CSV table of N, CA, C and O and ligand atoms in Angstrom, one decimal:
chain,number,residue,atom,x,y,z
A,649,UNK,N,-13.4,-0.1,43.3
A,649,UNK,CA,-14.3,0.4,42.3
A,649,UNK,C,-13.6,1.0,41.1
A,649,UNK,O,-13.7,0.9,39.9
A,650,UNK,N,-12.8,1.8,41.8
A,650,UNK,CA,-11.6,2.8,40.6
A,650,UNK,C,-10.7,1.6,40.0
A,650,UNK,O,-10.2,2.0,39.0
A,651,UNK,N,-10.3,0.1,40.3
A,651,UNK,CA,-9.8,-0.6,40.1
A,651,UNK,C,-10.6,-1.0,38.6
A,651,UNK,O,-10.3,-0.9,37.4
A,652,UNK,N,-11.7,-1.5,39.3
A,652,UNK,CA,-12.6,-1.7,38.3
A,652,UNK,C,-12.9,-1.5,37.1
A,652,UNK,O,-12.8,-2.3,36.1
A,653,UNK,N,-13.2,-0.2,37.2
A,653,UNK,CA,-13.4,0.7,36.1
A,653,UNK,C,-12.3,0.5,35.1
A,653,UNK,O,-12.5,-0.1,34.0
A,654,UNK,N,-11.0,1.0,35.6
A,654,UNK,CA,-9.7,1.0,34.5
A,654,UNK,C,-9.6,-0.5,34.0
A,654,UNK,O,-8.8,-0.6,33.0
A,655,UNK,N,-10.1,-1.5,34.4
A,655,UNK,CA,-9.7,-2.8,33.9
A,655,UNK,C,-10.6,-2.8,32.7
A,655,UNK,O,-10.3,-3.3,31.7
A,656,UNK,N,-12.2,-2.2,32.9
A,656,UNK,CA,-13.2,-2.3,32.4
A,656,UNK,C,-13.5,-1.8,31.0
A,656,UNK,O,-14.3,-2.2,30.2
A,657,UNK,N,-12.0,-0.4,31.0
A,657,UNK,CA,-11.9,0.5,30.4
A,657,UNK,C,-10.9,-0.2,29.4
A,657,UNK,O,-11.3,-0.3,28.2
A,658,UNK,N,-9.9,-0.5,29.7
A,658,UNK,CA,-8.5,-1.7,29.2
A,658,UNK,C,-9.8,-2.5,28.2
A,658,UNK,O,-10.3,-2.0,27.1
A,659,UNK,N,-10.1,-3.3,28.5
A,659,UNK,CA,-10.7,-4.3,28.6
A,659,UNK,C,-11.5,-3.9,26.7
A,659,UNK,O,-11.7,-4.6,25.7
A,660,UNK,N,-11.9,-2.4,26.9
A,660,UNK,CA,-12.9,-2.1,26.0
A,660,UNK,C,-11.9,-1.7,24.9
A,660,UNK,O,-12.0,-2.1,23.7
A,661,UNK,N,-10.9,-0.9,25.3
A,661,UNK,CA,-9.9,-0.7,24.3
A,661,UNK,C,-9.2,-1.8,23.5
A,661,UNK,O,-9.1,-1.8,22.3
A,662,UNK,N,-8.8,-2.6,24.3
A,662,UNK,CA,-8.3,-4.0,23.9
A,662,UNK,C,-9.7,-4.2,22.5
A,662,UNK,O,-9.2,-4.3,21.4
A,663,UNK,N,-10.6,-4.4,22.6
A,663,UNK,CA,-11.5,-4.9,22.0
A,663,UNK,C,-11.8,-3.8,20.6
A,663,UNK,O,-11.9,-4.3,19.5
A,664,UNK,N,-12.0,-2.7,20.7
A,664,UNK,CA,-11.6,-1.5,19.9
A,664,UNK,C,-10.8,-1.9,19.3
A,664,UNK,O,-11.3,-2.4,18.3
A,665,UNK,N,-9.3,-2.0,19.3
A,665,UNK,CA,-8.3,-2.2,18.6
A,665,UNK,C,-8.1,-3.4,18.2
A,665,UNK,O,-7.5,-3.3,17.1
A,666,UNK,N,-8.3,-4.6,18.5
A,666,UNK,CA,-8.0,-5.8,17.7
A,666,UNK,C,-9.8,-6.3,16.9
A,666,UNK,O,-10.1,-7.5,16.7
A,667,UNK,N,-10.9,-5.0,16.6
A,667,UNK,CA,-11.6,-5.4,15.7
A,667,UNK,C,-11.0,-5.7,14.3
A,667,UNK,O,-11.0,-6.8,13.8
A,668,UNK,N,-10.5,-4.7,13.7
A,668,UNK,CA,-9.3,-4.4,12.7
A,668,UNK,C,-8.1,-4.6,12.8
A,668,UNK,O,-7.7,-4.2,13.8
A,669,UNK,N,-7.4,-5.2,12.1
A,669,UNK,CA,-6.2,-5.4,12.0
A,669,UNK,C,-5.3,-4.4,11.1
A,669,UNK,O,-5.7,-4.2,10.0
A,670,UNK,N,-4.2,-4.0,11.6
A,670,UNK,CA,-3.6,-2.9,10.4
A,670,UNK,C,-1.7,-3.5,9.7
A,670,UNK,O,-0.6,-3.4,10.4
A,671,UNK,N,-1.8,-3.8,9.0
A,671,UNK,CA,-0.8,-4.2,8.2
A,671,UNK,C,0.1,-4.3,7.6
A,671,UNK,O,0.1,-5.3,6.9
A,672,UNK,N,1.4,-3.5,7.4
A,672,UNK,CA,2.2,-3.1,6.5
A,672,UNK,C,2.4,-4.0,5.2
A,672,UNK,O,2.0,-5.2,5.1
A,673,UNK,N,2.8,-3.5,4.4
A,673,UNK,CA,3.4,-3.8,3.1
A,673,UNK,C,4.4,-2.9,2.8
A,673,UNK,O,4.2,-1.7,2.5
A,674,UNK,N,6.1,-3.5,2.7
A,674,UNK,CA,7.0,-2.6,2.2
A,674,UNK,C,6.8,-2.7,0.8
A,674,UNK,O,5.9,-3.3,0.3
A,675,UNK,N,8.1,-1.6,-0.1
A,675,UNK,CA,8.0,-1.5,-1.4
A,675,UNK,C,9.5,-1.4,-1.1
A,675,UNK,O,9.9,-0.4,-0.7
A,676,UNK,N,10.1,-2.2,-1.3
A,676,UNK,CA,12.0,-3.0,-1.1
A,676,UNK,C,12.4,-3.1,-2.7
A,676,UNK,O,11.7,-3.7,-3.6
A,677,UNK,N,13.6,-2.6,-3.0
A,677,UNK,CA,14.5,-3.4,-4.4
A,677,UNK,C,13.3,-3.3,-5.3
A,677,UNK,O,13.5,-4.0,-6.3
A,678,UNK,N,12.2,-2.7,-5.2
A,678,UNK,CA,11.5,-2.6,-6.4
A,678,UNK,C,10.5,-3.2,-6.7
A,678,UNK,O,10.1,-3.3,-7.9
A,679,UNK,N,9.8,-3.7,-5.5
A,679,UNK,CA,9.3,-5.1,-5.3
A,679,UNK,C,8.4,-4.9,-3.8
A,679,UNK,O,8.8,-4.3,-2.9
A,680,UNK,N,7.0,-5.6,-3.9
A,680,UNK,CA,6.6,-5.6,-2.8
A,680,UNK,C,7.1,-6.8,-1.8
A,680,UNK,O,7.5,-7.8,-2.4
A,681,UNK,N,7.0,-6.8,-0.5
A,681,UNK,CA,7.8,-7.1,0.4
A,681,UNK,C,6.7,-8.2,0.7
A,681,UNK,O,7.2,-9.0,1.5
A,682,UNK,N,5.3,-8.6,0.3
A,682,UNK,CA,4.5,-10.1,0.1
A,682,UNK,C,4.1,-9.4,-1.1
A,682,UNK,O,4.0,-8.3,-1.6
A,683,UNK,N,4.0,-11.0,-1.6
A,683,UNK,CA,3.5,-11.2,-3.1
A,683,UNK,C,1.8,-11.4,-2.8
A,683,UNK,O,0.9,-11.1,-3.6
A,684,UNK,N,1.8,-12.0,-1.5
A,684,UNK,CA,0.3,-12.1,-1.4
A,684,UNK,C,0.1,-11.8,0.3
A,684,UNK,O,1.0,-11.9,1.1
A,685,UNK,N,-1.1,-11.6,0.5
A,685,UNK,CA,-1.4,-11.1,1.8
A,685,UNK,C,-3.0,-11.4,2.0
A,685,UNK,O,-3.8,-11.1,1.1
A,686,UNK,N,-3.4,-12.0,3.2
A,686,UNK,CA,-4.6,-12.4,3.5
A,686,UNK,C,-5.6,-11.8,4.4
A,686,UNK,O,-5.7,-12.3,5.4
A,687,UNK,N,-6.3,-10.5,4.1
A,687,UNK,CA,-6.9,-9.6,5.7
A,687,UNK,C,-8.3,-9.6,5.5
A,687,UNK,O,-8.9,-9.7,4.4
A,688,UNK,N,-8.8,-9.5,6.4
A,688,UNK,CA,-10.4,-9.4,6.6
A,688,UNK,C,-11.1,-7.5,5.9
A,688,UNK,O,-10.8,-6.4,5.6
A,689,UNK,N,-12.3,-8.4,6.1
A,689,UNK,CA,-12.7,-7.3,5.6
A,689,UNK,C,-13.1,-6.4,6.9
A,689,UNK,O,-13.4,-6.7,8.0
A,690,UNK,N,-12.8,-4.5,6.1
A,690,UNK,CA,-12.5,-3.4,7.3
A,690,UNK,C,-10.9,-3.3,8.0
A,690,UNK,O,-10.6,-2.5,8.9
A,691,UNK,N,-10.1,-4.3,7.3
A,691,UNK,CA,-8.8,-4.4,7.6
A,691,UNK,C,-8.1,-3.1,7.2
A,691,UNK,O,-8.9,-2.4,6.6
A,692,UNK,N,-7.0,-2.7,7.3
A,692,UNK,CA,-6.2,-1.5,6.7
A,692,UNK,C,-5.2,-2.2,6.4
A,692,UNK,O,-5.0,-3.2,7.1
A,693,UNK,N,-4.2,-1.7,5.4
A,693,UNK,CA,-2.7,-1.5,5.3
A,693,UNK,C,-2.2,-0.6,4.6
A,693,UNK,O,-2.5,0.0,3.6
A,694,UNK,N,-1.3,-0.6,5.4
A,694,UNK,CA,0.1,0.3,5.4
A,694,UNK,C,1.2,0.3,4.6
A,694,UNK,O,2.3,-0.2,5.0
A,695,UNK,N,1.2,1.0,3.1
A,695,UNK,CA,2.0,0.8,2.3
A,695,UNK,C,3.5,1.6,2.6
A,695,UNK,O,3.4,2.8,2.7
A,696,UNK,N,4.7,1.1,2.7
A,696,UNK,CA,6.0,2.0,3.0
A,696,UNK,C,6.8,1.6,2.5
A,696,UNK,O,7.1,0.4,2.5
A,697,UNK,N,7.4,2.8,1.8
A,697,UNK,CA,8.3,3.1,0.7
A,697,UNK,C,9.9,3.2,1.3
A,697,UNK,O,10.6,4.2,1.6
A,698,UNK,N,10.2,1.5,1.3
A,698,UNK,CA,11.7,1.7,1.7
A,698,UNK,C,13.0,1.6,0.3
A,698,UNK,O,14.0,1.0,0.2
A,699,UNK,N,12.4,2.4,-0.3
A,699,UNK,CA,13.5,2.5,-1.4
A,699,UNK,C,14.0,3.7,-1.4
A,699,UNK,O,13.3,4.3,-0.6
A,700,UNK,N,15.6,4.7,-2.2
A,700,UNK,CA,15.8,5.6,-2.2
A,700,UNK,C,14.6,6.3,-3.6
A,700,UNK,O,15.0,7.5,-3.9
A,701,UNK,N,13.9,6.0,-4.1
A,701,UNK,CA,13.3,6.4,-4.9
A,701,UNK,C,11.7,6.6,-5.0
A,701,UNK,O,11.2,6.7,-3.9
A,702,UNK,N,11.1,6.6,-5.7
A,702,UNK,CA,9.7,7.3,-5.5
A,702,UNK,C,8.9,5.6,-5.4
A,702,UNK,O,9.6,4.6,-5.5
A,703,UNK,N,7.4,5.5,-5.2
A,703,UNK,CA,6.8,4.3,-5.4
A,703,UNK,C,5.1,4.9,-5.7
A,703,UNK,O,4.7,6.0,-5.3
A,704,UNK,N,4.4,3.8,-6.6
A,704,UNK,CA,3.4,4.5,-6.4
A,704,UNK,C,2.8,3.4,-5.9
A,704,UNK,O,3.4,2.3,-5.9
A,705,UNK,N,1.0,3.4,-5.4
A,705,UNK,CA,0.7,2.2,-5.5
A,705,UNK,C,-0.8,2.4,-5.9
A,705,UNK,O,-1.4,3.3,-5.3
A,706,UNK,N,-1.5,1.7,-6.7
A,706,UNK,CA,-2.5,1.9,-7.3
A,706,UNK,C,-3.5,0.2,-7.2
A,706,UNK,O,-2.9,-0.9,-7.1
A,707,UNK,N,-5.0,0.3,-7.4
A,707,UNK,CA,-5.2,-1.2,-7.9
A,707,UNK,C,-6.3,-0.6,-8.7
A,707,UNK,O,-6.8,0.5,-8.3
A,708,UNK,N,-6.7,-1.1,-9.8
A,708,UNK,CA,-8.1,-1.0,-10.3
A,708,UNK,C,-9.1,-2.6,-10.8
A,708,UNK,O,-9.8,-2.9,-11.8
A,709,UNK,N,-8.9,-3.4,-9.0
A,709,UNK,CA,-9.8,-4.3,-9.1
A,709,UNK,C,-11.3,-3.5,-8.5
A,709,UNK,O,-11.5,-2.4,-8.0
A,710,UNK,N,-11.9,-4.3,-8.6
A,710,UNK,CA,-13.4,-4.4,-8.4
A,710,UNK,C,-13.7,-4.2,-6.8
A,710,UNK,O,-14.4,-3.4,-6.3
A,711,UNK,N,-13.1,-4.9,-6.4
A,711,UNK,CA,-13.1,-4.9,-4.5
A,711,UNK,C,-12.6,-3.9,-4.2
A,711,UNK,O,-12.8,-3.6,-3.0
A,712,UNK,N,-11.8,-3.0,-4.8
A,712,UNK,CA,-11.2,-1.8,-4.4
A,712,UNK,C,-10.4,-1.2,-5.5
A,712,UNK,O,-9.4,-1.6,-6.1
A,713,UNK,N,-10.9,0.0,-5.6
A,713,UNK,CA,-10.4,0.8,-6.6
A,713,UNK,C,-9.7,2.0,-6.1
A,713,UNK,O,-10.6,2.9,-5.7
A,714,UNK,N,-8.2,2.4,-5.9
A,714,UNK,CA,-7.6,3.5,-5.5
A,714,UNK,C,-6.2,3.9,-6.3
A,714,UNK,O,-5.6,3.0,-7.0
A,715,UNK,N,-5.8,5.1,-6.1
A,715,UNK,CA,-4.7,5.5,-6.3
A,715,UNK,C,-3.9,6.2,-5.4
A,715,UNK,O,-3.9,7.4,-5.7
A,716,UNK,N,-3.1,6.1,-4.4
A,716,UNK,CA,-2.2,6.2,-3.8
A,716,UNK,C,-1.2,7.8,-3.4
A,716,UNK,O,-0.7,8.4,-2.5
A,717,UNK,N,-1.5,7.7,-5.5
A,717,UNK,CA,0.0,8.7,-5.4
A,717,UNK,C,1.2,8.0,-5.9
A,717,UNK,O,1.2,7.0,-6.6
A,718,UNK,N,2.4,8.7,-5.6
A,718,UNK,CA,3.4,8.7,-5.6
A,718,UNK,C,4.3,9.2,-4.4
A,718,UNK,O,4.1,10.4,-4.3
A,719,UNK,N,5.4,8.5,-3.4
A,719,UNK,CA,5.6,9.1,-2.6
A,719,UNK,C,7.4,8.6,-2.1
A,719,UNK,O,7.9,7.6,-2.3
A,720,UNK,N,7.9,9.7,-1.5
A,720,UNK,CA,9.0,8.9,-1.5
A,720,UNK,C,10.0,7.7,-0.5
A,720,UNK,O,9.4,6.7,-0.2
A,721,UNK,N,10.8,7.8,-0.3
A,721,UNK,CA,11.2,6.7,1.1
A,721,UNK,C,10.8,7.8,2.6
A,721,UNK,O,10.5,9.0,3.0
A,722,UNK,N,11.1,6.8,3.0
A,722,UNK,CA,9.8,6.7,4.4
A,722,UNK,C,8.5,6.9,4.5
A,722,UNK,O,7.9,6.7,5.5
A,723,UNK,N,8.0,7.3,3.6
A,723,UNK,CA,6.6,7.7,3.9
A,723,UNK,C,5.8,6.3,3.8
A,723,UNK,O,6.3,5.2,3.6
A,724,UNK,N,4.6,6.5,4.0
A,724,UNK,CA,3.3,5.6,3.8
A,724,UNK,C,2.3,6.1,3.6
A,724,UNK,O,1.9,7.2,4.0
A,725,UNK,N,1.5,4.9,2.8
A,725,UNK,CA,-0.1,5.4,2.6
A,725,UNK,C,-0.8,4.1,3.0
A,725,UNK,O,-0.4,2.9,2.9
A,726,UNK,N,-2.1,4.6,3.3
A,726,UNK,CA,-3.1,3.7,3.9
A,726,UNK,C,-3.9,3.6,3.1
A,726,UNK,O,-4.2,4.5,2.4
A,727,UNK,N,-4.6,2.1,3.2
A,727,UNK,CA,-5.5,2.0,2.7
A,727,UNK,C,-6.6,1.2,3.7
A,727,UNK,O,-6.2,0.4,4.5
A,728,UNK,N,-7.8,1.6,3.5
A,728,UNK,CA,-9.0,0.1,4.4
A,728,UNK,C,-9.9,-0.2,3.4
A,728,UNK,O,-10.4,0.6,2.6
A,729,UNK,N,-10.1,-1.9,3.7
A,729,UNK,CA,-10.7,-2.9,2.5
A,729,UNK,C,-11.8,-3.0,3.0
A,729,UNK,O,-12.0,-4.0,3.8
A,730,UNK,N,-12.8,-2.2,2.7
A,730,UNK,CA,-14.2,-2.6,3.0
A,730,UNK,C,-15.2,-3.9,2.4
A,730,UNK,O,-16.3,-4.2,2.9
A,731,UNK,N,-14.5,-4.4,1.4
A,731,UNK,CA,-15.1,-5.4,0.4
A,731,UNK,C,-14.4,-6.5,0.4
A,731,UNK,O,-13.2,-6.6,0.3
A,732,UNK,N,-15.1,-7.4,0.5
A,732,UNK,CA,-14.1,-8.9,0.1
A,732,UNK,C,-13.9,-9.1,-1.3
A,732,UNK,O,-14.7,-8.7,-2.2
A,733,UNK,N,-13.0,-9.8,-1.5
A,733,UNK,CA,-12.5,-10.1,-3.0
A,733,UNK,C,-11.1,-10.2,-3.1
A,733,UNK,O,-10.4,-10.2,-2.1
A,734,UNK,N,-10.5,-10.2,-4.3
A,734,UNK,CA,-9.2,-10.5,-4.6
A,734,UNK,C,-8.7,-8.9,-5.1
A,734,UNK,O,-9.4,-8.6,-6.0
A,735,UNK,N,-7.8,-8.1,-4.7
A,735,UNK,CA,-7.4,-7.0,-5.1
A,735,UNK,C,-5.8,-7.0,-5.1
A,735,UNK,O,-5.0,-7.1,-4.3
A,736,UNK,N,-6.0,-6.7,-7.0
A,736,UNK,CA,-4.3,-6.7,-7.8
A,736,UNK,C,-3.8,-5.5,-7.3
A,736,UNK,O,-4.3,-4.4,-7.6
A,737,UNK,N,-2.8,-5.7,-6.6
A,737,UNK,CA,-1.8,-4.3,-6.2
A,737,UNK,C,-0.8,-3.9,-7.0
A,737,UNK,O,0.0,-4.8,-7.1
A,738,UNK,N,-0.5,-2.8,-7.6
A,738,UNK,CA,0.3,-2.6,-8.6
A,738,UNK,C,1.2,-1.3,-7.9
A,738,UNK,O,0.8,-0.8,-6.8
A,739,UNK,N,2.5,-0.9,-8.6
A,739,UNK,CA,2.7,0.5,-8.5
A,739,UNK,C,2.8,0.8,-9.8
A,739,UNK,O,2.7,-0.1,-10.6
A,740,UNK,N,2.9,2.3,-10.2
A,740,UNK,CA,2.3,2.9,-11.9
A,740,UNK,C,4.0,3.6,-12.3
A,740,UNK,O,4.4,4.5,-13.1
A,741,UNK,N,4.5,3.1,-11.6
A,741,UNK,CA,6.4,3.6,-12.0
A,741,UNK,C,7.0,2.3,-11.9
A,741,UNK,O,8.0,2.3,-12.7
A,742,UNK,N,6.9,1.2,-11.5
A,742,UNK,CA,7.5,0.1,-12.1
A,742,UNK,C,6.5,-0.9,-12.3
A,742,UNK,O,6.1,-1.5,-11.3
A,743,UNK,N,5.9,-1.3,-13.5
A,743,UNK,CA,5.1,-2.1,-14.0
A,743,UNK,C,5.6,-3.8,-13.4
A,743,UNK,O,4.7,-4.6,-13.4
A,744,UNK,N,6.5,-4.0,-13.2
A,744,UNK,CA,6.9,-4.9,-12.7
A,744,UNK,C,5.9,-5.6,-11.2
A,744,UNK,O,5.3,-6.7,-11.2
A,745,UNK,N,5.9,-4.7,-10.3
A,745,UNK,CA,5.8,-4.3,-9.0
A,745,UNK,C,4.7,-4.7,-8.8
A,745,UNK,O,3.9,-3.9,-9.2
A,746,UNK,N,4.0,-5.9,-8.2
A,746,UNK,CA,2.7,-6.3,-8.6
A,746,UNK,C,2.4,-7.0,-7.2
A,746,UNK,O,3.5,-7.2,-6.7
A,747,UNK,N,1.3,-7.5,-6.2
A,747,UNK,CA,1.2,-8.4,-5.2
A,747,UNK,C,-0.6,-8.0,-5.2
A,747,UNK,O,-1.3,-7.1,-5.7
A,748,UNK,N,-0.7,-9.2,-4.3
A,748,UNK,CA,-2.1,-10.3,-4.2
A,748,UNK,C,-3.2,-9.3,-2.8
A,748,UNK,O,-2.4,-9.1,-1.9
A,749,UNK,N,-4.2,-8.9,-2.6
A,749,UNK,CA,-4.3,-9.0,-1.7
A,749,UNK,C,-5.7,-9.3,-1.8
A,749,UNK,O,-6.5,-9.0,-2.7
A,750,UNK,N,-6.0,-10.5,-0.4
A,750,UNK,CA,-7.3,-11.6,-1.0
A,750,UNK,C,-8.2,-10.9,0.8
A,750,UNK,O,-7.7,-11.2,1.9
A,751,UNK,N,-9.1,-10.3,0.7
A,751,UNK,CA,-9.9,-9.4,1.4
A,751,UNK,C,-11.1,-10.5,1.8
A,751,UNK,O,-12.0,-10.5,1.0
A,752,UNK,N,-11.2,-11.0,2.7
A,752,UNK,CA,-12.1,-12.3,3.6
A,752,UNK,C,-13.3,-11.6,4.0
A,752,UNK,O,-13.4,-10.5,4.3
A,753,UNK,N,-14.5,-12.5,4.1
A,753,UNK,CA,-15.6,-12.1,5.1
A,753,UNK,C,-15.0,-12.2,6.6
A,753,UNK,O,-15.8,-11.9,7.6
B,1076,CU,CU1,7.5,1.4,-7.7
């Protein structure tokens, strides 16, 4: 019965955790580490800053509107995509620094 239970219990967590999926995205050489990335909606990702310098990351599409910050190497910031659509990822310290993220039903 005690066997049971813990499988029962596994079982529910397993299901908990792969409703969402969570994601990284580095910020490498100045540059995000995909140009484009494909997650469902309620997905998260995980922005990290492997440069010796600051990064920010910002978007002001429609499907999602945030600002980040600024932060420096090792850190991260999260984000979760409640909305489907296409959201331009930018950082606001190198204009260059740009990637895709297309937010699914
Ligand atoms: Cu940057």
């Amino acid at each position: 019965m005690k066997r049971t239970l813990i499988a029962l219990s596994t079982l529910l967590m397993l299901g908990a955790t792969s409703a969402f999926a969570n994601e990284v995205v580095g910020q490498k050489n100045k540059t995000f580490t995909v140009a484009e990335l494909t997650i469902k909606k309620g997905d998260t990702v995980d922005f990290l800053n492997e440069d010796p310098f600051f990064h920010n990351v910002f978007s002001l599409s429609d499907a999602k509107l945030f600002d980040l910050g600024s932060f420096p190497q090792g850190e991260s910031r999260s984000v979760t995509f409640e909305e489907a659509g296409d959201v331009e990822v930018e950082c606001a310290i190198h204009p260059n620094m740009q990637m895709t993220i297309h937010v699914v039903e």
